[in-house]
């Protein structure tokens, strides 16, 4: 219900920490250093920071502005928040992305989060003293390498614990749950990060097991390869990382901002949360995993471990064993590293829960406890697919479609809706009202004319990304009549199953990865369809009840037409 | 570390830390609760 009494944040710093905590995630420590190292080193930072300014910061401001605007009209879930932006029927259905993405991402994200929790536990009890992490990992996940189905034991238990923890915190509400968790979690994460970075970067060459200076690892990430700047793949990777790290295009930022008062600042809050995330990513993210990895394994092994552009192998398979070189400090180091990853994960997964719960509360009229349980239940069902079909690639499908592709698609929709449906004049007024900083006027131009085409470019490039990311070679192949060589990890490549051979079952009748991929896609599509139906039904009921979606409450309004949405004025 | 790596790190870290520090300082010196009192 649009008029349902909403909650609010207890303190400004709590809000900023919650949003920053939502942005600071596993990607800051595992994905960023690997992406940077693989895409031009220090030169990666040039497109990265340009993408941050042209796309990241504008999108942050867009999400905060549309969120606060929706909140002042009684909406905290994205269908309603987008619906009150203007008199277009499609807006509320576009808002389904803001339910689908958090729900689907929470499912696979909680699973990784549970690994971090399990690894922290096993580090503390000394498991890695006797069992190498490379042996522990497949055993923990219950995979034998032969089938698409896992037989998890511990992994399932830790997943359930993690999910229960998320539900328990979410059920305590915005201020009592999410804000309190962020106030504890983010400072603790920063302390763990600084301790590990200082220890990692000062590892002496004569320490047991050290084969190279950790500064060689830092050099690996920061040495600029300027040729990368001319490669569209570097730009695509940089823009993708900005999207991924800021959690824009998810819906959680708009949801958090919807609990901010009409005349309170959003410009400074958004910028401070965004830049706080950059400190964690650029400074701490580059100072821990790769320098420590290089110090103990040498540069070649680390280059190989990060060649796929993510640091999961290094973070989960290698680091626990390397910490054993730290003697009595090994359990503490493991606890800090995986504790850090867990805290980064849980502050992010909590931000996934609130938009979905807000929808359950507003549109399905379910109470907070019921909403948190329903969110937990749906996340559990989706997450079990990731848990049991991990070897078949269900996890990767969730990550690609919900955690990568949909983020960019929804970010594009938000940018266009803000600049062209809500209108840049009204949007700029919304963004700057009550601002505690002067927002440079250039951003008005950027939000209207640069950010949407920039995201569109990233979106199209992701759809048709060529094999090996080699655009020049792809154009040559195309002009010579050989067709466009799609990359297997491009959107079209995924849709067309490029590089995946065979059918759903092998000769022995066992399910193949292709079966798991298609099953996962069917499930994800079904979830999207169900959420769209719920939105349609909810707005139909509003129309039948004669409610005016988006009508101002308590004298607070922003001048947007009350006739927004198909139920408007009915 | 190569000179190029030091240069990139030497530019990026102070910029990121400086801007972030300034913005966080602004937040800490304006600690008003952001909740709408009408809610």
CSV table of N, CA and C in Angstrom, one decimal, chain A residues 165-247:
chain,number,residue,atom,x,y,z
A,165,UNK,N,20.9,-15.7,9.2
A,165,UNK,CA,21.5,-14.5,9.8
A,165,UNK,C,20.9,-13.2,9.0
A,166,UNK,N,20.9,-13.3,7.7
A,166,UNK,CA,20.4,-12.2,6.9
A,166,UNK,C,18.9,-11.9,7.2
A,167,UNK,N,18.1,-13.0,7.3
A,167,UNK,CA,16.7,-12.8,7.6
A,167,UNK,C,16.5,-12.2,9.0
A,168,UNK,N,17.3,-12.7,9.9
A,168,UNK,CA,17.2,-12.2,11.3
A,168,UNK,C,17.5,-10.7,11.4
A,169,UNK,N,18.5,-10.3,10.7
A,169,UNK,CA,18.9,-8.8,10.7
A,169,UNK,C,17.8,-8.0,9.9
A,170,UNK,N,17.4,-8.5,8.8
A,170,UNK,CA,16.4,-7.8,8.0
A,170,UNK,C,15.1,-7.6,8.8
A,171,UNK,N,14.7,-8.7,9.6
A,171,UNK,CA,13.5,-8.6,10.3
A,171,UNK,C,13.5,-7.5,11.4
A,172,UNK,N,14.7,-7.0,11.7
A,172,UNK,CA,14.8,-6.0,12.7
A,172,UNK,C,14.6,-4.6,12.1
A,173,UNK,N,14.4,-4.5,10.9
A,173,UNK,CA,14.1,-3.3,10.2
A,173,UNK,C,15.3,-2.5,9.7
A,174,UNK,N,15.0,-1.3,9.1
A,174,UNK,CA,16.0,-0.5,8.5
A,174,UNK,C,17.0,0.0,9.6
A,175,UNK,N,16.5,0.7,10.6
A,175,UNK,CA,17.4,1.3,11.6
A,175,UNK,C,17.9,0.2,12.5
A,176,UNK,N,17.0,-0.7,13.1
A,176,UNK,CA,17.4,-1.6,14.1
A,176,UNK,C,18.2,-2.8,13.5
A,177,UNK,N,18.1,-3.1,12.2
A,177,UNK,CA,18.8,-4.2,11.6
A,177,UNK,C,19.9,-3.8,10.7
A,178,UNK,N,19.5,-3.2,9.5
A,178,UNK,CA,20.5,-2.9,8.5
A,178,UNK,C,21.5,-1.8,9.0
A,179,UNK,N,21.0,-0.8,9.6
A,179,UNK,CA,21.9,0.3,10.0
A,179,UNK,C,22.8,-0.1,11.1
A,180,UNK,N,22.3,-0.9,12.0
A,180,UNK,CA,23.2,-1.3,13.1
A,180,UNK,C,24.2,-2.3,12.6
A,181,UNK,N,23.8,-3.2,11.7
A,181,UNK,CA,24.8,-4.1,11.1
A,181,UNK,C,25.9,-3.4,10.4
A,182,UNK,N,25.5,-2.3,9.6
A,182,UNK,CA,26.5,-1.5,8.9
A,182,UNK,C,27.5,-0.8,9.8
A,183,UNK,N,26.9,-0.3,10.9
A,183,UNK,CA,27.7,0.5,11.8
A,183,UNK,C,28.8,-0.4,12.5
A,184,UNK,N,28.5,-1.7,12.7
A,184,UNK,CA,29.4,-2.6,13.2
A,184,UNK,C,30.3,-3.2,12.1
A,185,UNK,N,29.7,-3.6,11.1
A,185,UNK,CA,30.4,-4.4,10.0
A,185,UNK,C,31.4,-3.6,9.3
A,186,UNK,N,31.1,-2.4,8.8
A,186,UNK,CA,32.0,-1.6,7.9
A,186,UNK,C,33.3,-1.2,8.7
A,187,UNK,N,33.2,-0.6,9.9
A,187,UNK,CA,34.4,-0.2,10.6
A,187,UNK,C,35.3,-1.5,10.9
A,188,UNK,N,34.6,-2.6,11.2
A,188,UNK,CA,35.4,-3.8,11.5
A,188,UNK,C,36.1,-4.3,10.2
A,189,UNK,N,35.4,-4.2,9.1
A,189,UNK,CA,36.0,-4.6,7.8
A,189,UNK,C,37.2,-3.7,7.5
A,190,UNK,N,37.1,-2.4,7.8
A,190,UNK,CA,38.2,-1.5,7.5
A,190,UNK,C,39.4,-1.8,8.3
A,191,UNK,N,39.1,-2.2,9.6
A,191,UNK,CA,40.2,-2.5,10.5
A,191,UNK,C,40.9,-3.8,10.0
A,192,UNK,N,40.1,-4.8,9.7
A,192,UNK,CA,40.7,-6.1,9.2
A,192,UNK,C,41.5,-5.8,7.9
A,193,UNK,N,41.0,-5.0,7.0
A,193,UNK,CA,41.6,-4.7,5.7
A,193,UNK,C,42.9,-4.0,5.9
A,194,UNK,N,42.9,-3.0,6.8
A,194,UNK,CA,44.2,-2.2,7.0
A,194,UNK,C,45.3,-3.1,7.6
A,195,UNK,N,44.9,-3.9,8.6
A,195,UNK,CA,45.8,-4.8,9.3
A,195,UNK,C,46.5,-5.8,8.2
A,196,UNK,N,45.6,-6.4,7.4
A,196,UNK,CA,46.1,-7.3,6.4
A,196,UNK,C,47.0,-6.6,5.4
A,197,UNK,N,46.5,-5.4,5.0
A,197,UNK,CA,47.3,-4.7,3.9
A,197,UNK,C,48.7,-4.3,4.4
A,198,UNK,N,48.7,-3.8,5.7
A,198,UNK,CA,50.0,-3.4,6.2
A,198,UNK,C,50.9,-4.6,6.4
A,199,UNK,N,50.4,-5.7,6.9
A,199,UNK,CA,51.1,-6.9,7.1
A,199,UNK,C,51.6,-7.5,5.8
A,200,UNK,N,50.7,-7.5,4.8
A,200,UNK,CA,51.0,-8.1,3.5
A,200,UNK,C,52.1,-7.3,2.8
A,201,UNK,N,52.0,-6.0,2.8
A,201,UNK,CA,52.9,-5.1,2.1
A,201,UNK,C,54.3,-5.0,2.7
A,202,UNK,N,54.3,-5.4,4.0
A,202,UNK,CA,55.6,-5.3,4.7
A,202,UNK,C,56.3,-6.6,5.0
A,203,UNK,N,55.8,-7.7,4.3
A,203,UNK,CA,56.4,-9.0,4.4
A,203,UNK,C,57.9,-8.9,4.0
A,204,UNK,N,58.8,-9.3,5.0
A,204,UNK,CA,60.2,-9.2,4.6
A,204,UNK,C,60.6,-10.4,3.7
A,205,UNK,N,61.6,-10.1,2.9
A,205,UNK,CA,62.0,-11.1,1.9
A,205,UNK,C,62.6,-12.4,2.6
A,206,UNK,N,63.1,-12.2,3.8
A,206,UNK,CA,63.7,-13.4,4.5
A,206,UNK,C,62.7,-14.1,5.4
A,207,UNK,N,61.4,-13.7,5.3
A,207,UNK,CA,60.4,-14.4,6.1
A,207,UNK,C,60.2,-15.8,5.5
A,208,UNK,N,59.8,-16.8,6.4
A,208,UNK,CA,59.6,-18.2,5.9
A,208,UNK,C,58.6,-18.2,4.7
A,209,UNK,N,59.0,-18.9,3.6
A,209,UNK,CA,58.1,-19.1,2.5
A,209,UNK,C,58.0,-18.0,1.5
A,210,UNK,N,58.6,-16.8,1.8
A,210,UNK,CA,58.5,-15.7,0.9
A,210,UNK,C,59.5,-15.8,-0.2
A,211,UNK,N,59.0,-15.7,-1.5
A,211,UNK,CA,59.9,-15.9,-2.6
A,211,UNK,C,60.0,-14.6,-3.4
A,212,UNK,N,59.2,-13.6,-3.1
A,212,UNK,CA,59.3,-12.3,-3.9
A,212,UNK,C,58.8,-11.2,-3.0
A,213,UNK,N,59.2,-10.0,-3.3
A,213,UNK,CA,58.7,-8.9,-2.5
A,213,UNK,C,57.2,-8.7,-2.8
A,214,UNK,N,56.4,-8.4,-1.8
A,214,UNK,CA,55.0,-8.1,-2.1
A,214,UNK,C,54.8,-6.9,-3.0
A,215,UNK,N,55.9,-6.0,-3.0
A,215,UNK,CA,55.7,-4.9,-3.9
A,215,UNK,C,55.7,-5.3,-5.4
A,216,UNK,N,56.2,-6.5,-5.7
A,216,UNK,CA,56.1,-7.0,-7.1
A,216,UNK,C,54.7,-7.2,-7.4
A,217,UNK,N,53.9,-7.6,-6.4
A,217,UNK,CA,52.5,-7.8,-6.6
A,217,UNK,C,51.8,-6.5,-6.8
A,218,UNK,N,52.2,-5.5,-6.0
A,218,UNK,CA,51.6,-4.1,-6.2
A,218,UNK,C,51.9,-3.6,-7.6
A,219,UNK,N,53.2,-3.9,-8.0
A,219,UNK,CA,53.6,-3.4,-9.3
A,219,UNK,C,52.8,-4.1,-10.4
A,220,UNK,N,52.4,-5.4,-10.2
A,220,UNK,CA,51.6,-6.2,-11.1
A,220,UNK,C,50.3,-5.5,-11.4
A,221,UNK,N,49.7,-4.9,-10.3
A,221,UNK,CA,48.4,-4.3,-10.4
A,221,UNK,C,48.5,-2.9,-11.0
A,222,UNK,N,49.6,-2.1,-10.6
A,222,UNK,CA,49.6,-0.7,-10.9
A,222,UNK,C,50.5,-0.3,-12.1
A,223,UNK,N,51.4,-1.2,-12.6
A,223,UNK,CA,52.2,-0.9,-13.7
A,223,UNK,C,51.4,-0.6,-14.9
A,224,UNK,N,51.4,0.7,-15.4
A,224,UNK,CA,50.5,1.0,-16.5
A,224,UNK,C,51.0,0.4,-17.9
A,225,UNK,N,50.0,-0.2,-18.6
A,225,UNK,CA,50.2,-0.6,-19.9
A,225,UNK,C,49.3,0.2,-20.8
A,226,UNK,N,49.8,1.3,-21.4
A,226,UNK,CA,49.0,2.3,-22.0
A,226,UNK,C,48.3,1.8,-23.3
A,227,UNK,N,48.8,0.6,-23.8
A,227,UNK,CA,48.2,0.1,-25.0
A,227,UNK,C,46.7,-0.4,-24.7
A,228,UNK,N,46.5,-0.7,-23.4
A,228,UNK,CA,45.2,-1.1,-23.0
A,228,UNK,C,44.1,-0.1,-23.2
A,229,UNK,N,44.5,1.2,-23.2
A,229,UNK,CA,43.5,2.3,-23.4
A,229,UNK,C,42.8,2.3,-24.7
A,230,UNK,N,43.5,1.7,-25.7
A,230,UNK,CA,43.0,1.7,-27.1
A,230,UNK,C,42.1,0.5,-27.3
A,231,UNK,N,42.0,-0.4,-26.3
A,231,UNK,CA,41.3,-1.6,-26.4
A,231,UNK,C,39.9,-1.5,-25.8
A,232,UNK,N,38.8,-1.6,-26.6
A,232,UNK,CA,37.5,-1.5,-26.0
A,232,UNK,C,37.2,-2.5,-24.9
A,233,UNK,N,37.8,-3.6,-24.9
A,233,UNK,CA,37.6,-4.6,-23.9
A,233,UNK,C,38.1,-4.1,-22.5
A,234,UNK,N,39.1,-3.3,-22.5
A,234,UNK,CA,39.6,-2.7,-21.2
A,234,UNK,C,38.5,-1.7,-20.7
A,235,UNK,N,37.9,-0.9,-21.6
A,235,UNK,CA,36.9,0.0,-21.2
A,235,UNK,C,35.7,-0.7,-20.7
A,236,UNK,N,35.3,-1.8,-21.4
A,236,UNK,CA,34.2,-2.6,-21.0
A,236,UNK,C,34.4,-3.2,-19.7
A,237,UNK,N,35.6,-3.7,-19.4
A,237,UNK,CA,35.9,-4.3,-18.1
A,237,UNK,C,35.9,-3.2,-17.0
A,238,UNK,N,36.4,-2.0,-17.3
A,238,UNK,CA,36.4,-0.9,-16.3
A,238,UNK,C,35.0,-0.5,-16.0
A,239,UNK,N,34.2,-0.3,-17.1
A,239,UNK,CA,32.8,0.2,-16.9
A,239,UNK,C,32.0,-0.9,-16.1
A,240,UNK,N,32.2,-2.2,-16.4
A,240,UNK,CA,31.6,-3.3,-15.8
A,240,UNK,C,31.9,-3.3,-14.3
A,241,UNK,N,33.2,-3.1,-14.0
A,241,UNK,CA,33.7,-3.1,-12.6
A,241,UNK,C,33.0,-1.9,-11.8
A,242,UNK,N,32.9,-0.8,-12.5
A,242,UNK,CA,32.2,0.4,-11.8
A,242,UNK,C,30.8,0.0,-11.4
A,243,UNK,N,30.1,-0.6,-12.4
A,243,UNK,CA,28.7,-1.0,-12.1
A,243,UNK,C,28.6,-1.9,-11.0
A,244,UNK,N,29.5,-3.0,-11.1
A,244,UNK,CA,29.5,-4.1,-10.1
A,244,UNK,C,29.8,-3.6,-8.7
A,245,UNK,N,30.9,-2.7,-8.6
A,245,UNK,CA,31.3,-2.3,-7.3
A,245,UNK,C,30.4,-1.3,-6.6
A,246,UNK,N,29.8,-0.4,-7.4
A,246,UNK,CA,28.9,0.6,-6.8
A,246,UNK,C,27.5,0.1,-6.4
A,247,UNK,N,27.2,-1.1,-6.9
A,247,UNK,CA,25.9,-1.7,-6.8
A,247,UNK,C,24.8,-0.8,-7.4
